[in-house]
PDB file of C-alpha atoms in Angstrom:
ATOM      1  CA  MET A   1       8.592 -25.251   8.338  1.00 44.00           C
ATOM      2  CA  PRO A   2       8.317 -21.449   8.838  1.00 48.00           C
ATOM      3  CA  LEU A   3       8.547 -20.572   5.130  1.00 48.00           C
ATOM      4  CA  PRO A   4       5.281 -22.250   3.996  1.00 49.00           C
ATOM      5  CA  GLN A   5       3.497 -20.872   7.036  1.00 61.00           C
ATOM      6  CA  THR A   6       4.682 -17.354   6.263  1.00 64.00           C
ATOM      7  CA  LYS A   7       3.694 -17.689   2.600  1.00 65.00           C
ATOM      8  CA  SER A   8       0.215 -18.968   3.413  1.00 77.00           C
ATOM      9  CA  ALA A   9      -0.154 -16.283   6.079  1.00 87.00           C
ATOM     10  CA  TRP A  10       0.484 -13.307   3.783  1.00 88.00           C
ATOM     11  CA  LEU A  11      -1.611 -14.926   1.060  1.00 86.00           C
ATOM     12  CA  MET A  12      -4.625 -15.279   3.325  1.00 91.00           C
ATOM     13  CA  LEU A  13      -4.117 -11.767   4.674  1.00 93.00           C
ATOM     14  CA  ALA A  14      -3.987 -10.334   1.143  1.00 91.00           C
ATOM     15  CA  ILE A  15      -7.151 -12.186   0.124  1.00 91.00           C
ATOM     16  CA  SER A  16      -8.925 -11.100   3.313  1.00 94.00           C
ATOM     17  CA  SER A  17      -7.928  -7.472   2.800  1.00 95.00           C
ATOM     18  CA  GLY A  18      -9.303  -7.575  -0.740  1.00 93.00           C
ATOM     19  CA  ALA A  19     -12.576  -9.050   0.515  1.00 94.00           C
ATOM     20  CA  CYS A  20     -12.817  -6.361   3.195  1.00 96.00           C
ATOM     21  CA  ALA A  21     -12.257  -3.713   0.533  1.00 95.00           C
ATOM     22  CA  ALA A  22     -15.187  -5.173  -1.421  1.00 94.00           C
ATOM     23  CA  PHE A  23     -17.421  -5.122   1.672  1.00 95.00           C
ATOM     24  CA  ASN A  24     -16.278  -1.573   2.320  1.00 94.00           C
ATOM     25  CA  GLY A  25     -17.574  -0.537  -1.093  1.00 93.00           C
ATOM     26  CA  VAL A  26     -20.856  -2.395  -0.594  1.00 94.00           C
ATOM     27  CA  PHE A  27     -21.565  -0.694   2.732  1.00 95.00           C
ATOM     28  CA  ALA A  28     -20.637   2.684   1.263  1.00 93.00           C
ATOM     29  CA  LYS A  29     -23.186   2.129  -1.500  1.00 93.00           C
ATOM     30  CA  LEU A  30     -25.833   0.943   0.960  1.00 93.00           C
ATOM     31  CA  THR A  31     -25.378   4.176   2.891  1.00 92.00           C
ATOM     32  CA  THR A  32     -26.824   6.228   0.019  1.00 90.00           C
ATOM     33  CA  THR A  33     -28.780   3.871  -2.221  1.00 89.00           C
ATOM     34  CA  THR A  34     -32.561   3.711  -2.458  1.00 89.00           C
ATOM     35  CA  LEU A  35     -32.400  -0.001  -1.657  1.00 89.00           C
ATOM     36  CA  THR A  36     -31.722   0.931   1.950  1.00 91.00           C
ATOM     37  CA  ALA A  37     -34.938   2.985   2.027  1.00 90.00           C
ATOM     38  CA  SER A  38     -36.985  -0.047   1.001  1.00 90.00           C
ATOM     39  CA  TRP A  39     -35.242  -2.198   3.599  1.00 91.00           C
ATOM     40  CA  SER A  40     -35.884   0.371   6.307  1.00 91.00           C
ATOM     41  CA  SER A  41     -39.554   0.523   5.333  1.00 91.00           C
ATOM     42  CA  SER A  42     -39.866  -3.254   5.713  1.00 91.00           C
ATOM     43  CA  ILE A  43     -38.107  -3.151   9.087  1.00 91.00           C
ATOM     44  CA  ALA A  44     -40.332  -0.294  10.278  1.00 90.00           C
ATOM     45  CA  LEU A  45     -43.472  -2.212   9.282  1.00 91.00           C
ATOM     46  CA  ALA A  46     -42.153  -5.304  11.080  1.00 90.00           C
ATOM     47  CA  PHE A  47     -41.974  -3.279  14.310  1.00 88.00           C
ATOM     48  CA  GLY A  48     -45.443  -1.799  13.778  1.00 89.00           C
ATOM     49  CA  LEU A  49     -44.173   1.615  12.731  1.00 88.00           C
ATOM     50  CA  ALA A  50     -44.950   3.703   9.685  1.00 89.00           C
ATOM     51  CA  ALA A  51     -43.199   2.674   6.510  1.00 86.00           C
ATOM     52  CA  SER A  52     -41.813   6.175   6.036  1.00 86.00           C
ATOM     53  CA  ASN A  53     -40.279   6.358   9.512  1.00 88.00           C
ATOM     54  CA  LYS A  54     -37.158   8.463   9.029  1.00 89.00           C
ATOM     55  CA  PHE A  55     -35.622   7.470  12.346  1.00 91.00           C
ATOM     56  CA  VAL A  56     -35.404   3.838  11.266  1.00 91.00           C
ATOM     57  CA  GLU A  57     -34.038   4.781   7.874  1.00 91.00           C
ATOM     58  CA  TYR A  58     -31.357   7.091   9.239  1.00 93.00           C
ATOM     59  CA  THR A  59     -30.424   4.531  11.882  1.00 94.00           C
ATOM     60  CA  ILE A  60     -29.893   1.840   9.254  1.00 94.00           C
ATOM     61  CA  ARG A  61     -27.943   4.199   7.018  1.00 94.00           C
ATOM     62  CA  GLY A  62     -25.789   5.204   9.978  1.00 95.00           C
ATOM     63  CA  LEU A  63     -25.189   1.525  10.732  1.00 96.00           C
ATOM     64  CA  PHE A  64     -24.062   0.917   7.168  1.00 95.00           C
ATOM     65  CA  PHE A  65     -21.779   3.965   7.332  1.00 96.00           C
ATOM     66  CA  GLY A  66     -20.225   2.628  10.542  1.00 96.00           C
ATOM     67  CA  MET A  67     -19.670  -0.754   8.901  1.00 96.00           C
ATOM     68  CA  ASN A  68     -18.057   1.066   5.996  1.00 96.00           C
ATOM     69  CA  LEU A  69     -15.511   2.682   8.328  1.00 96.00           C
ATOM     70  CA  LEU A  70     -14.956  -0.573  10.222  1.00 97.00           C
ATOM     71  CA  PHE A  71     -14.219  -2.656   7.137  1.00 96.00           C
ATOM     72  CA  ASN A  72     -12.000   0.093   5.782  1.00 95.00           C
ATOM     73  CA  ALA A  73      -9.890  -0.010   8.955  1.00 96.00           C
ATOM     74  CA  ILE A  74      -9.771  -3.823   8.915  1.00 96.00           C
ATOM     75  CA  MET A  75      -8.780  -3.822   5.260  1.00 96.00           C
ATOM     76  CA  TRP A  76      -5.812  -1.501   5.850  1.00 95.00           C
ATOM     77  CA  GLY A  77      -4.708  -3.484   8.888  1.00 95.00           C
ATOM     78  CA  LEU A  78      -4.735  -6.788   6.999  1.00 95.00           C
ATOM     79  CA  PHE A  79      -3.081  -5.243   3.946  1.00 95.00           C
ATOM     80  CA  THR A  80      -0.275  -3.703   6.009  1.00 94.00           C
ATOM     81  CA  ARG A  81       0.316  -6.981   7.824  1.00 94.00           C
ATOM     82  CA  ALA A  82       0.468  -8.855   4.509  1.00 93.00           C
ATOM     83  CA  LEU A  83       3.055  -6.382   3.231  1.00 92.00           C
ATOM     84  CA  THR A  84       5.287  -7.028   6.236  1.00 92.00           C
ATOM     85  CA  LEU A  85       5.150 -10.813   5.769  1.00 89.00           C
ATOM     86  CA  ALA A  86       5.471 -11.031   1.988  1.00 86.00           C
ATOM     87  CA  SER A  87       8.752 -10.777   0.099  1.00 81.00           C
ATOM     88  CA  SER A  88       7.205  -8.628  -2.636  1.00 80.00           C
ATOM     89  CA  THR A  89       4.734  -5.776  -2.249  1.00 84.00           C
ATOM     90  CA  VAL A  90       3.592  -6.218  -5.851  1.00 81.00           C
ATOM     91  CA  ARG A  91       2.417  -9.769  -5.155  1.00 83.00           C
ATOM     92  CA  VAL A  92       0.337  -8.565  -2.226  1.00 89.00           C
ATOM     93  CA  SER A  93      -1.213  -5.840  -4.383  1.00 87.00           C
ATOM     94  CA  ILE A  94      -2.039  -8.345  -7.129  1.00 85.00           C
ATOM     95  CA  ILE A  95      -3.774 -10.754  -4.734  1.00 87.00           C
ATOM     96  CA  ASN A  96      -5.578  -7.897  -2.990  1.00 91.00           C
ATOM     97  CA  THR A  97      -6.850  -6.410  -6.250  1.00 86.00           C
ATOM     98  CA  SER A  98      -7.934  -9.772  -7.659  1.00 86.00           C
ATOM     99  CA  ALA A  99      -9.844 -10.712  -4.499  1.00 89.00           C
ATOM    100  CA  ASN A 100     -11.446  -7.267  -4.433  1.00 90.00           C
ATOM    101  CA  PHE A 101     -12.728  -7.613  -8.011  1.00 86.00           C
ATOM    102  CA  ILE A 102     -14.091 -11.129  -7.535  1.00 86.00           C
ATOM    103  CA  VAL A 103     -15.829 -10.470  -4.215  1.00 91.00           C
ATOM    104  CA  THR A 104     -17.234  -7.178  -5.529  1.00 88.00           C
ATOM    105  CA  ALA A 105     -18.755  -8.961  -8.519  1.00 86.00           C
ATOM    106  CA  VAL A 106     -20.325 -11.650  -6.316  1.00 87.00           C
ATOM    107  CA  LEU A 107     -21.725  -9.176  -3.763  1.00 90.00           C
ATOM    108  CA  SER A 108     -23.082  -6.911  -6.498  1.00 87.00           C
ATOM    109  CA  PHE A 109     -24.985  -9.829  -7.986  1.00 86.00           C
ATOM    110  CA  ILE A 110     -26.317 -11.078  -4.615  1.00 89.00           C
ATOM    111  CA  ILE A 111     -27.222  -7.774  -2.945  1.00 89.00           C
ATOM    112  CA  PHE A 112     -27.957  -5.390  -5.796  1.00 87.00           C
ATOM    113  CA  SER A 113     -28.918  -7.959  -8.476  1.00 85.00           C
ATOM    114  CA  GLU A 114     -26.343  -6.450 -10.789  1.00 82.00           C
ATOM    115  CA  SER A 115     -24.969  -8.539 -13.640  1.00 78.00           C
ATOM    116  CA  LEU A 116     -21.619  -7.135 -14.647  1.00 77.00           C
ATOM    117  CA  PRO A 117     -21.035  -6.879 -18.413  1.00 84.00           C
ATOM    118  CA  GLY A 118     -18.210  -8.594 -20.193  1.00 83.00           C
ATOM    119  CA  LEU A 119     -16.403  -5.278 -20.639  1.00 87.00           C
ATOM    120  CA  TRP A 120     -16.110  -4.971 -16.843  1.00 82.00           C
ATOM    121  CA  TRP A 121     -14.559  -8.416 -16.599  1.00 82.00           C
ATOM    122  CA  LEU A 122     -12.211  -7.568 -19.469  1.00 88.00           C
ATOM    123  CA  GLY A 123     -11.051  -4.408 -17.731  1.00 84.00           C
ATOM    124  CA  ALA A 124     -10.565  -6.236 -14.442  1.00 79.00           C
ATOM    125  CA  ALA A 125      -8.556  -8.946 -16.182  1.00 83.00           C
ATOM    126  CA  MET A 126      -6.360  -6.342 -17.886  1.00 85.00           C
ATOM    127  CA  LEU A 127      -5.660  -4.601 -14.570  1.00 78.00           C
ATOM    128  CA  VAL A 128      -4.697  -7.874 -12.910  1.00 76.00           C
ATOM    129  CA  ALA A 129      -2.569  -8.896 -15.910  1.00 81.00           C
ATOM    130  CA  GLY A 130      -0.765  -5.547 -15.829  1.00 77.00           C
ATOM    131  CA  SER A 131      -0.026  -5.978 -12.131  1.00 71.00           C
ATOM    132  CA  VAL A 132       1.330  -9.475 -12.786  1.00 74.00           C
ATOM    133  CA  ILE A 133       3.614  -8.208 -15.568  1.00 79.00           C
ATOM    134  CA  ILE A 134       4.958  -5.421 -13.355  1.00 72.00           C
ATOM    135  CA  GLY A 135       5.540  -7.914 -10.547  1.00 66.00           C
ATOM    136  CA  MET A 136       7.417 -10.297 -12.850  1.00 71.00           C
ATOM    137  CA  ARG A 137       9.592  -7.451 -14.108  1.00 69.00           C
ATOM    138  CA  GLU A 138      10.380  -6.353 -10.565  1.00 63.00           C
ATOM    139  CA  GLU A 139      11.358  -9.872  -9.522  1.00 62.00           C
ATOM    140  CA  THR A 140      13.512 -10.361 -12.644  1.00 68.00           C
ATOM    141  CA  GLU A 141      15.416  -7.111 -12.094  1.00 64.00           C
ATOM    142  CA  LYS A 142      15.935  -7.922  -8.422  1.00 62.00           C
ATOM    143  CA  GLN A 143      17.273 -11.404  -9.167  1.00 64.00           C
ATOM    144  CA  SER A 144      19.622 -10.117 -11.892  1.00 66.00           C
ATOM    145  CA  VAL A 145      21.104  -7.468  -9.603  1.00 59.00           C
ATOM    146  CA  VAL A 146      21.593  -9.904  -6.739  1.00 57.00           C
ATOM    147  CA  ALA A 147      23.132 -12.478  -9.087  1.00 61.00           C
ATOM    148  CA  THR A 148      25.712 -10.034 -10.471  1.00 66.00           C
ATOM    149  CA  THR A 149      26.612  -8.003  -7.390  1.00 61.00           C
ATOM    150  CA  GLY A 150      25.417 -10.131  -4.510  1.00 56.00           C
ATOM    151  CA  GLU A 151      23.578  -7.184  -3.005  1.00 55.00           C
ATOM    152  CA  ALA A 152      20.650  -4.893  -3.667  1.00 53.00           C
ATOM    153  CA  PRO A 153      21.376  -1.837  -5.866  1.00 53.00           C
ATOM    154  CA  LEU A 154      21.671   1.668  -4.523  1.00 53.00           C
ATOM    155  CA  LEU A 155      19.186   4.149  -5.899  1.00 50.00           C
ATOM    156  CA  ASP A 156      19.883   7.635  -7.143  1.00 52.00           C
ATOM    157  CA  ARG A 157      17.660  10.661  -6.662  1.00 53.00           C
ATOM    158  CA  ASP A 158      15.364   9.574  -9.504  1.00 51.00           C
ATOM    159  CA  GLY A 159      14.812   6.122  -7.984  1.00 48.00           C
ATOM    160  CA  ALA A 160      16.916   4.366 -10.644  1.00 49.00           C
ATOM    161  CA  ALA A 161      19.566   1.800  -9.849  1.00 51.00           C
ATOM    162  CA  ASN A 162      23.056   3.265  -9.668  1.00 53.00           C
ATOM    163  CA  ALA A 163      25.573   0.716 -10.873  1.00 47.00           C
ATOM    164  CA  GLU A 164      28.540   2.897  -9.848  1.00 51.00           C
ATOM    165  CA  GLY A 165      27.492   2.926  -6.228  1.00 50.00           C
ATOM    166  CA  PHE A 166      26.959   5.939  -4.013  1.00 48.00           C
ATOM    167  CA  ARG A 167      29.116   8.999  -4.331  1.00 53.00           C
ATOM    168  CA  ASP A 168      28.743  12.226  -2.445  1.00 51.00           C
ATOM    169  CA  ASP A 169      28.093  15.233  -4.672  1.00 52.00           C
ATOM    170  CA  ASP A 170      30.669  17.226  -2.696  1.00 53.00           C
ATOM    171  CA  ASP A 171      33.348  14.590  -3.288  1.00 52.00           C
ATOM    172  CA  ASP A 172      35.630  15.907  -6.059  1.00 53.00           C
ATOM    173  CA  GLY A 173      38.190  13.112  -5.772  1.00 52.00           C
ATOM    174  CA  ARG A 174      40.578  14.959  -3.495  1.00 51.00           C
ATOM    175  CA  ASP A 175      41.707  13.120  -0.400  1.00 50.00           C
ATOM    176  CA  ASP A 176      43.813  15.915   1.024  1.00 48.00           C
ATOM    177  CA  ASP A 177      41.014  18.315   1.925  1.00 49.00           C
ATOM    178  CA  ARG A 178      41.911  20.319   4.973  1.00 50.00           C
ATOM    179  CA  VAL A 179      40.088  22.698   7.217  1.00 51.00           C
ATOM    180  CA  GLU A 180      41.998  25.863   7.879  1.00 50.00           C
ATOM    181  CA  LEU A 181      41.390  27.749  11.064  1.00 51.00           C
ATOM    182  CA  SER A 182      42.562  31.310  10.741  1.00 52.00           C
ATOM    183  CA  SER A 183      42.042  32.010  14.401  1.00 51.00           C
ATOM    184  CA  VAL A 184      44.406  29.310  15.556  1.00 51.00           C
ATOM    185  CA  LYS A 185      47.785  30.654  16.615  1.00 50.00           C
ATOM    186  CA  ASN A 186      50.897  28.725  17.466  1.00 52.00           C
ATOM    187  CA  THR A 187      51.849  30.297  20.751  1.00 50.00           C
ATOM    188  CA  GLU A 188      54.313  27.694  22.011  1.00 51.00           C
ATOM    189  CA  ASN A 189      56.603  27.835  18.924  1.00 52.00           C
ATOM    190  CA  ASP A 190      57.126  24.093  19.122  1.00 52.00           C
ATOM    191  CA  SER A 191      55.762  23.342  15.675  1.00 51.00           C
ATOM    192  CA  SER A 192      56.510  24.495  12.166  1.00 51.00           C
ATOM    193  CA  ASP A 193      52.813  24.607  11.364  1.00 51.00           C
ATOM    194  CA  GLU A 194      52.348  28.352  11.827  1.00 51.00           C
ATOM    195  CA  ASP A 195      49.318  28.817   9.648  1.00 52.00           C
ATOM    196  CA  GLY A 196      47.087  26.814  11.956  1.00 50.00           C
ATOM    197  CA  VAL A 197      46.165  24.089   9.484  1.00 51.00           C
ATOM    198  CA  LEU A 198      44.141  21.249  10.918  1.00 51.00           C
ATOM    199  CA  LYS A 199      45.024  18.070   9.042  1.00 48.00           C
TER     200      LYS A 199
END
């Protein structure tokens, strides 16, 4: 049963990439926030050092910055892998964005004691709903094209589907184009083609 396994695989990868994106934002905020200074003071006192020890504070901020880069790299790796397994890139983006919003809200409440207002949830819901609508439109257009032609449409320079197929701009409908070589001479006189026309 490879199809269910592939579907569950890209789904888990998309959710994981969204969670990593949320952790990426948390560690980026911890790199600069004053909350890190209070944590570093507590850690310094636990080791018998002064509460205002800058070495401990900078070390912790550097650690958070490194975790920020690490989770950013993991997020892109998981997201790219999900795109290769899924049949639709829009679906992966929807799952990734939804997981990112939810995990961000939970982490903000746990770590920073932030309670997100209803307007934030409304905006997040509208973004997810817009992504779903775009994804449904993409799938509908793809299915209609495949149902009528049996193949994916060719795109023109503007990215729009070209129902007439591909046609070269230099093609003016003439099939008898010839290349004339003025330097070609008929030296053997065994042909009536004396103007050196290459057909």
